[in-house]
Amino acid sequence: MYDLIVIGAGPGGYVCAIRAAQLGLKVACVEGRETLGGTCLNVGCIPSKALLHASHMAHEMHENFATLGLMNAHADIDWSRMQSYKAETVATNTKGIEFLFKKNKIDWLKGWAEITAPGKVKVGDTEHETKNIVVASGSIASALKGVEVDNAGGVVVDSTGALDLPAIPRTMVVIGAGVIGLELGSVYNRLGTQVTVVEYLDAITPGMDAEVQKQFQKLLTKQGMNFVLGAAVSGVETSETGPARVSYAHRKGGDAQTIEADVVLVATGRRPFHDGLGLDALGVQLTERGQIAVDDHWATNVPGIYAIGDAVPGPMLAHKAEDEGMAVAEVIAGKHGHVNYDVIPGVIYTTPEVASVGLTEEAAKATGRKVKVGKFPLLGNARAKAMLQGEGFVKLIADAETDRILGCHIIGPGAGEMIHEICVAMEFGAAAQDVALTCHAHPTVSEAVREAALACGDGAIHV
Ligand code: NAI
């Protein structure tokens, strides 16, 4: 009899299992993949970051080395070696989770789980008993009408197939200018592919701060990516011999258009995955968007069954799932697990990086409160300029009456690291002035965060 069986060993599930074991519970985790780590480690965050790193190096070599006095740099791209580097990166991380499971005495039940009744989880032919179940079964790429994804074929692919293309394509159409489309589109753009992104909305990265959206698109365009905005893709035709043909029409009217491409990446969002778990038969309630409905403590309507991560409402982010995993383990262990959904950062790992936390300027104003905005361009930051990356900015949003920080949006080198200063500040309910009065080492790009905070008060210095 286990205290807890976690279904799924992605960042939500494995973190939940480890925390529960640390709190003294007897824990098993069911995972059907060959390796632990879920989508994130196997076919998501980690392999894409390996390819982003490698392609960033290629981009630096082509675009910036000569300016730095590093002349005549040339590197042949060995795609299969780059793929091995990616696979090695994934393997060290997935094996790391295996080690952590052993260290924490967590049983890995290999196979796909079915919940046959509350407290009963069947894996293969064996039924395991447990006091509690946490469903952390994640998400999969959602289908787009008129488009058939065939990852094995290597022509019309989703994010999983795009990590594993047989060769670097000459041309690529990316459907959807969300995080996946821009990260993976960037990888291939930097490796020499001509990339066109077709996006339904009138701006890239839906939900982001409008100024960030604009600047980000400008910088990606400068890097060579093409954008077709306000256009809905209606179908993709493939043929044995020629390129794929992507049909789209502008939302505001006009004739249907087609673009040809060697590879088409479908990146139009993901949907919760809980197929085969038997949730229907158990009467577990779902939301109208197919997510597992949970209360403030991640409990479903069926006693003893909890759910976290991409399978439940909220942003589909590995770190949100991790936080929920830790918190639900604490709830099950009789403690007070908590997640502050107002302070969940989002990062796009392109160059420059884009990072945000809290409210955008638009969303803050929509709440009806008076808002002040402190913005600092990286052109005023010595370190960013020395790195030839002075084109971004930091934008801090604060309440005009209380000075409390409401959000922060950064576009620039290391944005994904710098954002955490503001996450901590927000967790402590800090005012912009608290950040402005904190000494920041010089020369760092983080000084730009302080300058944005100063801009919320009497003014930034270096602008
Ligand atoms: P997304 O929801 O971020 O973006 C999808 C885009 O496709 C939207 O802009 C939408 O307007 C567009 N679209 C939908 N239908 C279309 C059509 N017919 N024609 C043209 N455009 C269309 O989804 P994405 O990028 O697939 O990512 C899925 C999830 O994975 C997101 O929740 C994302 O946050 C997460 N993720 C996060 C990463 C990170 O944090 N760095 C990395 C990768 C994924």
Short mmCIF file of C-alpha atoms and ligand atoms in Angstrom, two decimals:
data_model
loop_
_atom_site.label_atom_id
_atom_site.label_comp_id
_atom_site.label_asym_id
_atom_site.label_seq_id
_atom_site.Cartn_x
_atom_site.Cartn_y
_atom_site.Cartn_z
CA MET A 1 0.00 0.00 0.00
CA TYR A 2 1.49 3.32 -1.13
CA ASP A 3 0.70 6.70 0.45
CA LEU A 4 0.89 8.28 -2.98
CA ILE A 5 1.02 7.18 -6.60
CA VAL A 6 1.89 9.97 -9.01
CA ILE A 7 0.87 9.40 -12.64
CA GLY A 8 3.41 10.97 -14.99
CA ALA A 9 7.09 11.76 -14.42
CA GLY A 10 7.29 15.19 -16.05
CA PRO A 11 8.39 18.24 -14.04
CA GLY A 12 5.04 18.26 -12.19
CA GLY A 13 4.98 14.56 -11.41
CA TYR A 14 8.61 13.87 -10.56
CA VAL A 15 8.90 16.95 -8.34
CA CYS A 16 5.69 15.94 -6.56
CA ALA A 17 7.06 12.43 -6.00
CA ILE A 18 10.38 13.71 -4.62
CA ARG A 19 8.78 16.25 -2.28
CA ALA A 20 6.28 13.64 -1.00
CA ALA A 21 9.13 11.18 -0.34
CA GLN A 22 11.11 13.90 1.46
CA LEU A 23 8.05 14.42 3.67
CA GLY A 24 8.11 10.74 4.65
CA LEU A 25 5.44 9.30 2.35
CA LYS A 26 5.80 5.94 0.58
CA VAL A 27 5.68 6.96 -3.08
CA ALA A 28 5.53 5.43 -6.54
CA CYS A 29 5.50 7.23 -9.88
CA VAL A 30 4.05 5.71 -13.05
CA GLU A 31 5.74 6.57 -16.33
CA GLY A 32 5.25 4.85 -19.67
CA ARG A 33 8.08 6.53 -21.57
CA GLU A 34 11.47 4.80 -21.68
CA THR A 35 12.99 7.63 -19.65
CA LEU A 36 11.79 9.91 -16.84
CA GLY A 37 11.28 13.67 -17.23
CA GLY A 38 8.13 13.85 -19.38
CA THR A 39 7.70 16.13 -22.37
CA CYS A 40 9.94 18.83 -20.87
CA LEU A 41 13.09 16.75 -20.54
CA ASN A 42 12.55 14.36 -23.44
CA VAL A 43 10.93 16.35 -26.25
CA GLY A 44 10.39 19.89 -24.96
CA CYS A 45 12.28 22.42 -22.87
CA ILE A 46 15.61 20.63 -22.61
CA PRO A 47 16.28 19.40 -26.17
CA SER A 48 15.02 22.69 -27.58
CA LYS A 49 17.39 24.60 -25.30
CA ALA A 50 20.28 22.46 -26.54
CA LEU A 51 19.42 23.35 -30.16
CA LEU A 52 18.85 27.00 -29.21
CA HIS A 53 22.29 27.11 -27.60
CA ALA A 54 24.05 25.48 -30.54
CA SER A 55 22.28 27.62 -33.13
CA HIS A 56 22.93 30.75 -31.06
CA MET A 57 26.65 29.98 -31.29
CA ALA A 58 26.34 29.71 -35.08
CA HIS A 59 24.46 33.00 -35.19
CA GLU A 60 27.11 34.77 -33.07
CA MET A 61 29.80 33.45 -35.36
CA HIS A 62 28.09 34.69 -38.52
CA GLU A 63 26.77 37.99 -37.20
CA ASN A 64 29.14 39.24 -34.52
CA PHE A 65 32.55 37.58 -34.57
CA ALA A 66 34.05 39.93 -37.14
CA THR A 67 32.92 42.96 -35.12
CA LEU A 68 34.71 41.48 -32.12
CA GLY A 69 37.89 41.10 -34.13
CA LEU A 70 37.52 37.35 -34.55
CA MET A 71 38.12 37.15 -38.26
CA ASN A 72 37.36 34.49 -40.85
CA ALA A 73 35.44 32.27 -38.43
CA HIS A 74 33.78 29.39 -40.17
CA ALA A 75 32.11 26.25 -38.91
CA ASP A 76 30.48 23.52 -40.98
CA ILE A 77 27.18 22.49 -39.45
CA ASP A 78 27.23 18.78 -38.67
CA TRP A 79 23.53 18.20 -38.06
CA SER A 80 23.95 14.66 -36.84
CA ARG A 81 26.63 15.75 -34.30
CA MET A 82 24.31 18.54 -33.15
CA GLN A 83 21.57 15.94 -32.72
CA SER A 84 23.92 13.75 -30.63
CA TYR A 85 24.81 16.73 -28.43
CA LYS A 86 21.07 17.30 -27.94
CA ALA A 87 20.52 13.62 -27.12
CA GLU A 88 23.42 13.63 -24.61
CA THR A 89 21.99 16.73 -22.93
CA VAL A 90 18.61 15.00 -22.60
CA ALA A 91 20.15 11.73 -21.36
CA THR A 92 22.19 13.32 -18.55
CA ASN A 93 19.04 15.05 -17.31
CA THR A 94 16.67 12.07 -17.54
CA LYS A 95 19.25 9.84 -15.81
CA GLY A 96 19.54 12.52 -13.15
CA ILE A 97 15.84 12.07 -12.32
CA GLU A 98 16.34 8.31 -12.16
CA PHE A 99 19.13 8.87 -9.63
CA LEU A 100 16.91 11.20 -7.58
CA PHE A 101 14.14 8.57 -7.56
CA LYS A 102 16.55 5.96 -6.21
CA LYS A 103 17.98 8.38 -3.67
CA ASN A 104 14.47 9.17 -2.39
CA LYS A 105 13.31 5.52 -2.55
CA ILE A 106 10.58 6.25 -5.08
CA ASP A 107 9.38 3.22 -7.06
CA TRP A 108 9.19 3.82 -10.81
CA LEU A 109 6.23 1.78 -12.07
CA LYS A 110 7.05 1.42 -15.78
CA GLY A 111 4.03 1.46 -18.05
CA TRP A 112 0.83 3.43 -18.67
CA ALA A 113 -1.53 3.87 -15.73
CA GLU A 114 -5.26 3.37 -15.48
CA ILE A 115 -7.16 4.39 -12.36
CA THR A 116 -9.59 1.51 -11.90
CA ALA A 117 -11.12 2.94 -8.71
CA PRO A 118 -10.14 5.57 -6.13
CA GLY A 119 -7.02 4.15 -4.46
CA LYS A 120 -6.34 1.64 -7.26
CA VAL A 121 -3.89 2.18 -10.12
CA LYS A 122 -3.35 -0.50 -12.73
CA VAL A 123 -0.03 -0.60 -14.60
CA GLY A 124 0.29 -3.48 -17.07
CA ASP A 125 -1.27 -6.50 -15.36
CA THR A 126 -0.61 -5.30 -11.82
CA GLU A 127 -3.02 -3.32 -9.71
CA HIS A 128 -1.36 -1.13 -7.05
CA GLU A 129 -3.10 0.24 -3.96
CA THR A 130 -2.57 3.74 -2.70
CA LYS A 131 -4.12 6.24 -0.31
CA ASN A 132 -3.74 9.13 -2.77
CA ILE A 133 -3.31 9.64 -6.51
CA VAL A 134 -1.87 12.69 -8.24
CA VAL A 135 -2.53 12.90 -11.98
CA ALA A 136 0.34 14.76 -13.69
CA SER A 137 -0.23 13.47 -17.19
CA GLY A 138 0.64 16.69 -19.03
CA SER A 139 -0.38 17.85 -22.48
CA ILE A 140 0.05 17.07 -26.18
CA ALA A 141 0.12 19.25 -29.29
CA SER A 142 -3.42 20.14 -30.29
CA ALA A 143 -4.62 19.27 -33.76
CA LEU A 144 -5.25 21.93 -36.39
CA LYS A 145 -8.18 21.31 -38.72
CA GLY A 146 -7.06 20.54 -42.26
CA VAL A 147 -3.50 19.74 -41.23
CA GLU A 148 -2.20 16.24 -40.66
CA VAL A 149 0.96 16.02 -38.58
CA ASP A 150 3.33 13.19 -39.45
CA ASN A 151 6.49 13.49 -37.34
CA ALA A 152 8.02 10.34 -38.82
CA GLY A 153 7.60 11.76 -42.33
CA GLY A 154 9.56 14.88 -41.33
CA VAL A 155 7.52 17.29 -43.50
CA VAL A 156 4.47 18.37 -41.47
CA VAL A 157 5.64 18.19 -37.87
CA ASP A 158 4.78 19.38 -34.38
CA SER A 159 7.35 20.45 -31.78
CA THR A 160 8.44 16.84 -31.21
CA GLY A 161 9.11 16.21 -34.90
CA ALA A 162 10.81 19.59 -35.30
CA LEU A 163 13.49 18.58 -32.79
CA ASP A 164 14.38 15.56 -34.85
CA LEU A 165 14.25 16.57 -38.52
CA PRO A 166 16.33 14.34 -40.80
CA ALA A 167 18.12 17.40 -42.24
CA ILE A 168 18.16 21.19 -41.89
CA PRO A 169 15.40 22.29 -44.29
CA ARG A 170 15.90 24.98 -46.93
CA THR A 171 12.51 26.55 -46.16
CA MET A 172 10.09 26.23 -43.27
CA VAL A 173 6.62 27.58 -42.53
CA VAL A 174 5.77 27.86 -38.87
CA ILE A 175 2.05 27.98 -38.09
CA GLY A 176 1.57 29.99 -34.89
CA ALA A 177 3.79 32.76 -33.44
CA GLY A 178 3.60 31.47 -29.87
CA VAL A 179 6.53 30.31 -27.76
CA ILE A 180 7.13 27.03 -29.58
CA GLY A 181 6.90 28.54 -33.04
CA LEU A 182 9.35 31.33 -32.27
CA GLU A 183 11.87 29.23 -30.34
CA LEU A 184 12.05 26.43 -32.89
CA GLY A 185 11.64 28.85 -35.80
CA SER A 186 14.68 30.73 -34.42
CA VAL A 187 16.74 27.54 -34.25
CA TYR A 188 16.27 26.82 -37.95
CA ASN A 189 16.51 30.46 -39.01
CA ARG A 190 19.94 30.65 -37.38
CA LEU A 191 21.00 27.42 -39.09
CA GLY A 192 20.23 28.91 -42.49
CA THR A 193 16.59 27.91 -43.12
CA GLN A 194 14.32 30.54 -44.60
CA VAL A 195 11.54 30.72 -42.01
CA THR A 196 8.08 32.24 -42.46
CA VAL A 197 5.75 32.41 -39.48
CA VAL A 198 2.01 32.62 -40.16
CA GLU A 199 0.02 33.85 -37.17
CA TYR A 200 -3.73 34.21 -36.76
CA LEU A 201 -3.60 37.27 -34.50
CA ASP A 202 -2.21 40.70 -35.40
CA ALA A 203 0.78 40.39 -33.07
CA ILE A 204 3.26 37.68 -32.12
CA THR A 205 3.35 36.06 -28.64
CA PRO A 206 -0.31 36.49 -27.63
CA GLY A 207 -0.85 37.91 -24.15
CA MET A 208 2.59 39.54 -23.91
CA ASP A 209 3.14 43.24 -23.25
CA ALA A 210 2.39 45.11 -26.50
CA GLU A 211 5.72 47.01 -26.57
CA VAL A 212 7.60 43.76 -26.07
CA GLN A 213 5.64 42.13 -28.89
CA LYS A 214 6.59 44.94 -31.28
CA GLN A 215 10.28 45.08 -30.40
CA PHE A 216 10.57 41.29 -30.38
CA GLN A 217 9.07 41.01 -33.85
CA LYS A 218 11.37 43.78 -35.10
CA LEU A 219 14.46 41.98 -33.79
CA LEU A 220 13.42 38.58 -35.14
CA THR A 221 12.70 40.17 -38.52
CA LYS A 222 16.17 41.70 -38.47
CA GLN A 223 17.54 38.20 -37.89
CA GLY A 224 15.84 37.09 -41.09
CA MET A 225 12.48 35.64 -40.01
CA ASN A 226 9.40 36.56 -42.08
CA PHE A 227 6.02 37.15 -40.49
CA VAL A 228 2.53 36.97 -41.97
CA LEU A 229 0.19 38.26 -39.27
CA GLY A 230 -3.60 38.26 -39.07
CA ALA A 231 -3.76 35.16 -41.25
CA ALA A 232 -5.47 31.84 -40.53
CA VAL A 233 -3.97 28.68 -41.97
CA SER A 234 -6.70 26.47 -43.37
CA GLY A 235 -4.76 23.50 -44.71
CA VAL A 236 -1.48 21.95 -45.74
CA GLU A 237 -1.06 19.78 -48.84
CA THR A 238 1.91 17.47 -49.20
CA SER A 239 3.17 15.58 -52.21
CA GLU A 240 5.66 12.74 -52.73
CA THR A 241 7.97 14.86 -54.83
CA GLY A 242 7.61 18.60 -54.21
CA PRO A 243 7.43 20.90 -51.20
CA ALA A 244 4.38 21.18 -48.92
CA ARG A 245 1.82 23.87 -49.75
CA VAL A 246 0.37 25.87 -46.86
CA SER A 247 -2.93 27.66 -47.53
CA TYR A 248 -3.96 30.67 -45.51
CA ALA A 249 -6.30 33.63 -45.74
CA HIS A 250 -6.10 37.03 -44.10
CA ARG A 251 -8.72 37.38 -41.41
CA LYS A 252 -9.79 40.77 -42.72
CA GLY A 253 -10.57 39.38 -46.17
CA GLY A 254 -8.81 38.89 -49.50
CA ASP A 255 -7.98 35.86 -51.58
CA ALA A 256 -6.58 32.66 -50.19
CA GLN A 257 -2.79 32.48 -50.44
CA THR A 258 -0.32 29.61 -50.50
CA ILE A 259 3.32 29.34 -49.47
CA GLU A 260 5.56 26.40 -50.23
CA ALA A 261 7.97 24.96 -47.71
CA ASP A 262 10.17 21.90 -47.23
CA VAL A 263 8.95 21.60 -43.64
CA VAL A 264 5.81 22.88 -41.91
CA LEU A 265 5.88 23.23 -38.12
CA VAL A 266 2.44 23.24 -36.53
CA ALA A 267 2.73 25.23 -33.27
CA THR A 268 -0.83 26.28 -32.58
CA GLY A 269 -1.06 25.30 -28.93
CA ARG A 270 -1.32 22.24 -26.72
CA ARG A 271 -4.21 20.42 -25.04
CA PRO A 272 -4.41 18.56 -21.74
CA PHE A 273 -3.62 14.86 -22.04
CA HIS A 274 -5.39 12.32 -19.83
CA ASP A 275 -6.43 9.67 -22.33
CA GLY A 276 -6.66 6.11 -21.05
CA LEU A 277 -6.63 7.04 -17.36
CA GLY A 278 -10.28 6.08 -16.92
CA LEU A 279 -11.31 9.51 -15.62
CA ASP A 280 -14.70 9.31 -17.37
CA ALA A 281 -15.69 6.08 -15.67
CA LEU A 282 -14.61 7.49 -12.29
CA GLY A 283 -16.76 10.59 -12.82
CA VAL A 284 -13.81 13.02 -12.58
CA GLN A 285 -15.07 16.42 -13.68
CA LEU A 286 -13.41 18.24 -16.56
CA THR A 287 -13.62 21.92 -17.51
CA GLU A 288 -15.20 22.87 -20.83
CA ARG A 289 -11.66 23.08 -22.28
CA GLY A 290 -10.97 19.47 -21.34
CA GLN A 291 -8.74 20.25 -18.35
CA ILE A 292 -9.18 18.27 -15.13
CA ALA A 293 -11.19 20.50 -12.78
CA VAL A 294 -9.50 20.99 -9.38
CA ASP A 295 -10.12 23.08 -6.26
CA ASP A 296 -7.59 25.41 -4.55
CA HIS A 297 -5.76 22.36 -3.21
CA TRP A 298 -5.57 20.52 -6.54
CA ALA A 299 -8.25 18.04 -5.44
CA THR A 300 -10.63 16.73 -8.10
CA ASN A 301 -14.27 16.05 -7.25
CA VAL A 302 -13.33 12.39 -6.53
CA PRO A 303 -11.82 12.03 -3.02
CA GLY A 304 -8.18 10.92 -3.03
CA ILE A 305 -7.55 11.98 -6.64
CA TYR A 306 -5.60 15.18 -7.28
CA ALA A 307 -4.33 16.72 -10.51
CA ILE A 308 -1.61 19.24 -11.41
CA GLY A 309 0.39 20.73 -14.30
CA ASP A 310 -0.65 21.01 -17.94
CA ALA A 311 -3.63 18.70 -17.33
CA VAL A 312 -5.32 21.35 -15.12
CA PRO A 313 -6.16 25.02 -15.82
CA GLY A 314 -3.41 27.68 -15.88
CA PRO A 315 -0.34 28.37 -18.01
CA MET A 316 1.24 25.27 -19.55
CA LEU A 317 4.67 25.81 -18.06
CA ALA A 318 7.05 23.29 -16.52
CA HIS A 319 7.78 25.52 -13.52
CA LYS A 320 4.08 26.08 -12.79
CA ALA A 321 3.68 22.28 -12.78
CA GLU A 322 6.70 21.91 -10.47
CA ASP A 323 5.27 24.42 -8.01
CA GLU A 324 1.93 22.61 -8.02
CA GLY A 325 3.74 19.27 -7.61
CA MET A 326 5.53 20.46 -4.49
CA ALA A 327 2.42 22.13 -3.09
CA VAL A 328 0.08 19.16 -3.58
CA ALA A 329 2.66 16.83 -1.98
CA GLU A 330 2.63 19.11 1.04
CA VAL A 331 -1.17 19.18 1.14
CA ILE A 332 -1.29 15.36 1.02
CA ALA A 333 1.33 15.21 3.80
CA GLY A 334 -0.91 17.42 5.96
CA LYS A 335 1.04 20.64 5.42
CA HIS A 336 0.07 23.92 3.75
CA GLY A 337 1.09 23.78 0.11
CA HIS A 338 0.61 27.04 -1.76
CA VAL A 339 1.23 28.43 -5.25
CA ASN A 340 1.18 32.16 -5.95
CA TYR A 341 -0.30 32.24 -9.45
CA ASP A 342 0.30 36.01 -9.67
CA VAL A 343 4.06 35.47 -9.72
CA ILE A 344 4.76 32.86 -12.38
CA PRO A 345 7.44 34.03 -14.81
CA GLY A 346 7.30 33.27 -18.53
CA VAL A 347 10.44 33.12 -20.66
CA ILE A 348 11.06 32.76 -24.38
CA TYR A 349 14.58 31.45 -24.92
CA THR A 350 15.39 33.18 -28.18
CA THR A 351 18.12 35.78 -28.66
CA PRO A 352 17.38 38.20 -27.22
CA GLU A 353 15.48 36.42 -24.49
CA VAL A 354 12.05 37.65 -23.52
CA ALA A 355 10.84 37.35 -19.95
CA SER A 356 7.82 38.57 -18.06
CA VAL A 357 6.07 38.24 -14.75
CA GLY A 358 2.84 39.69 -13.37
CA LEU A 359 0.59 42.12 -15.20
CA THR A 360 1.27 43.73 -18.55
CA GLU A 361 0.75 47.50 -18.76
CA GLU A 362 -2.51 46.86 -20.64
CA ALA A 363 -3.80 44.33 -18.08
CA ALA A 364 -2.78 46.54 -15.13
CA LYS A 365 -4.67 49.52 -16.60
CA ALA A 366 -7.68 47.31 -17.30
CA THR A 367 -8.00 46.64 -13.55
CA GLY A 368 -8.97 50.33 -13.18
CA ARG A 369 -6.06 51.26 -10.90
CA LYS A 370 -3.61 54.08 -11.61
CA VAL A 371 -0.42 52.64 -13.00
CA LYS A 372 3.09 53.97 -13.50
CA VAL A 373 5.56 52.54 -15.95
CA GLY A 374 9.34 52.71 -15.60
CA LYS A 375 11.10 51.81 -18.83
CA PHE A 376 14.83 51.60 -19.41
CA PRO A 377 16.40 50.91 -22.81
CA LEU A 378 19.44 48.63 -22.86
CA LEU A 379 21.17 51.25 -25.01
CA GLY A 380 21.88 52.90 -21.66
CA ASN A 381 23.42 49.72 -20.23
CA ALA A 382 27.16 49.36 -20.73
CA ARG A 383 27.28 45.58 -20.34
CA ALA A 384 24.51 44.90 -22.87
CA LYS A 385 26.21 47.20 -25.37
CA ALA A 386 29.58 45.47 -24.86
CA MET A 387 27.76 42.23 -25.73
CA LEU A 388 26.31 43.88 -28.87
CA GLN A 389 22.83 43.39 -27.43
CA GLY A 390 21.70 46.90 -26.60
CA GLU A 391 18.39 46.70 -28.44
CA GLY A 392 16.05 45.53 -25.70
CA PHE A 393 14.56 47.15 -22.64
CA VAL A 394 13.24 46.57 -19.14
CA LYS A 395 9.74 47.73 -18.34
CA LEU A 396 8.48 47.79 -14.79
CA ILE A 397 4.81 48.30 -13.96
CA ALA A 398 3.93 49.63 -10.50
CA ASP A 399 0.81 50.86 -8.74
CA ALA A 400 0.88 54.68 -8.99
CA GLU A 401 -0.50 55.13 -5.47
CA THR A 402 1.37 52.49 -3.47
CA ASP A 403 4.46 52.00 -5.70
CA ARG A 404 3.94 48.22 -5.37
CA ILE A 405 5.39 46.28 -8.29
CA LEU A 406 2.67 44.73 -10.45
CA GLY A 407 4.70 43.29 -13.32
CA CYS A 408 7.92 43.35 -15.27
CA HIS A 409 8.76 42.73 -18.93
CA ILE A 410 12.28 42.34 -20.22
CA ILE A 411 13.67 41.84 -23.68
CA GLY A 412 17.43 41.44 -23.72
CA PRO A 413 20.37 39.15 -22.95
CA GLY A 414 19.80 37.00 -19.88
CA ALA A 415 16.21 38.25 -19.46
CA GLY A 416 15.18 34.77 -18.28
CA GLU A 417 17.64 35.02 -15.39
CA MET A 418 17.06 38.68 -14.55
CA ILE A 419 13.30 38.31 -14.19
CA HIS A 420 13.73 36.41 -10.94
CA GLU A 421 14.88 39.51 -9.11
CA ILE A 422 11.43 40.92 -9.72
CA CYS A 423 9.73 37.59 -8.90
CA VAL A 424 11.36 37.66 -5.45
CA ALA A 425 10.51 41.34 -5.04
CA MET A 426 6.86 40.64 -5.91
CA GLU A 427 6.73 37.69 -3.49
CA PHE A 428 7.81 40.12 -0.77
CA GLY A 429 5.24 42.69 -1.89
CA ALA A 430 8.07 45.09 -2.76
CA ALA A 431 7.69 48.63 -4.05
CA ALA A 432 9.59 49.81 -7.13
CA GLN A 433 11.61 51.96 -4.74
CA ASP A 434 12.85 48.84 -2.90
CA VAL A 435 14.47 47.65 -6.11
CA ALA A 436 15.66 51.16 -6.95
CA LEU A 437 17.45 51.41 -3.57
CA THR A 438 19.15 48.02 -3.89
CA CYS A 439 22.79 48.17 -4.93
CA HIS A 440 23.34 46.32 -8.22
CA ALA A 441 26.80 45.23 -9.34
CA HIS A 442 28.38 47.16 -12.21
CA PRO A 443 28.65 46.36 -15.03
CA THR A 444 25.71 43.93 -15.25
CA VAL A 445 22.61 43.84 -17.42
CA SER A 446 20.66 43.61 -14.14
CA GLU A 447 21.44 47.28 -13.58
CA ALA A 448 18.80 47.93 -16.23
CA VAL A 449 16.20 46.42 -13.87
CA ARG A 450 17.23 48.86 -11.18
CA GLU A 451 17.15 51.71 -13.70
CA ALA A 452 13.58 50.75 -14.69
CA ALA A 453 12.70 50.87 -10.98
CA LEU A 454 14.39 54.29 -10.69
CA ALA A 455 12.31 55.37 -13.69
CA CYS A 456 9.19 54.63 -11.63
CA GLY A 457 10.40 57.29 -9.17
CA ASP A 458 12.56 60.38 -9.77
CA GLY A 459 14.12 59.04 -12.94
CA ALA A 460 16.68 56.62 -14.33
CA ILE A 461 20.30 57.82 -14.35
CA HIS A 462 21.69 56.57 -17.65
CA VAL A 463 19.04 57.77 -20.05
P1 NAI B 1 0.67 29.18 -28.04
O1 NAI B 1 -0.72 29.07 -27.56
O2 NAI B 1 1.70 29.88 -27.25
O3 NAI B 1 0.68 29.85 -29.50
C1 NAI B 1 -0.08 29.34 -30.58
C2 NAI B 1 -0.28 30.41 -31.62
O4 NAI B 1 -0.88 29.82 -32.77
C3 NAI B 1 -1.22 31.53 -31.16
O5 NAI B 1 -0.58 32.76 -31.33
C4 NAI B 1 -2.45 31.36 -32.09
O6 NAI B 1 -3.06 32.59 -32.38
C5 NAI B 1 -1.80 30.74 -33.34
N1 NAI B 1 -2.76 29.99 -34.20
C6 NAI B 1 -3.72 29.12 -33.81
N2 NAI B 1 -4.37 28.63 -34.89
C7 NAI B 1 -3.82 29.19 -36.00
C8 NAI B 1 -4.07 29.08 -37.41
N3 NAI B 1 -5.01 28.28 -37.92
N4 NAI B 1 -3.31 29.82 -38.26
C9 NAI B 1 -2.33 30.64 -37.77
N5 NAI B 1 -2.07 30.77 -36.44
C10 NAI B 1 -2.79 30.06 -35.56
O7 NAI B 1 1.09 27.66 -28.34
P2 NAI B 1 2.50 26.95 -28.57
O8 NAI B 1 3.55 27.91 -29.02
O9 NAI B 1 2.17 25.79 -29.43
O10 NAI B 1 2.92 26.48 -27.12
C11 NAI B 1 2.09 25.57 -26.38
C12 NAI B 1 2.33 25.72 -24.91
O11 NAI B 1 3.63 25.29 -24.55
C13 NAI B 1 2.17 27.14 -24.43
O12 NAI B 1 1.34 27.16 -23.31
C14 NAI B 1 3.55 27.56 -24.09
O13 NAI B 1 3.58 28.49 -23.01
C15 NAI B 1 4.23 26.25 -23.72
N6 NAI B 1 5.66 26.33 -23.98
C16 NAI B 1 6.43 27.14 -23.21
C17 NAI B 1 7.78 27.29 -23.47
C18 NAI B 1 8.58 28.22 -22.64
O14 NAI B 1 8.12 28.57 -21.56
N7 NAI B 1 9.73 28.68 -23.08
C19 NAI B 1 8.43 26.58 -24.56
C20 NAI B 1 7.52 25.78 -25.33
C21 NAI B 1 6.20 25.66 -25.02
#
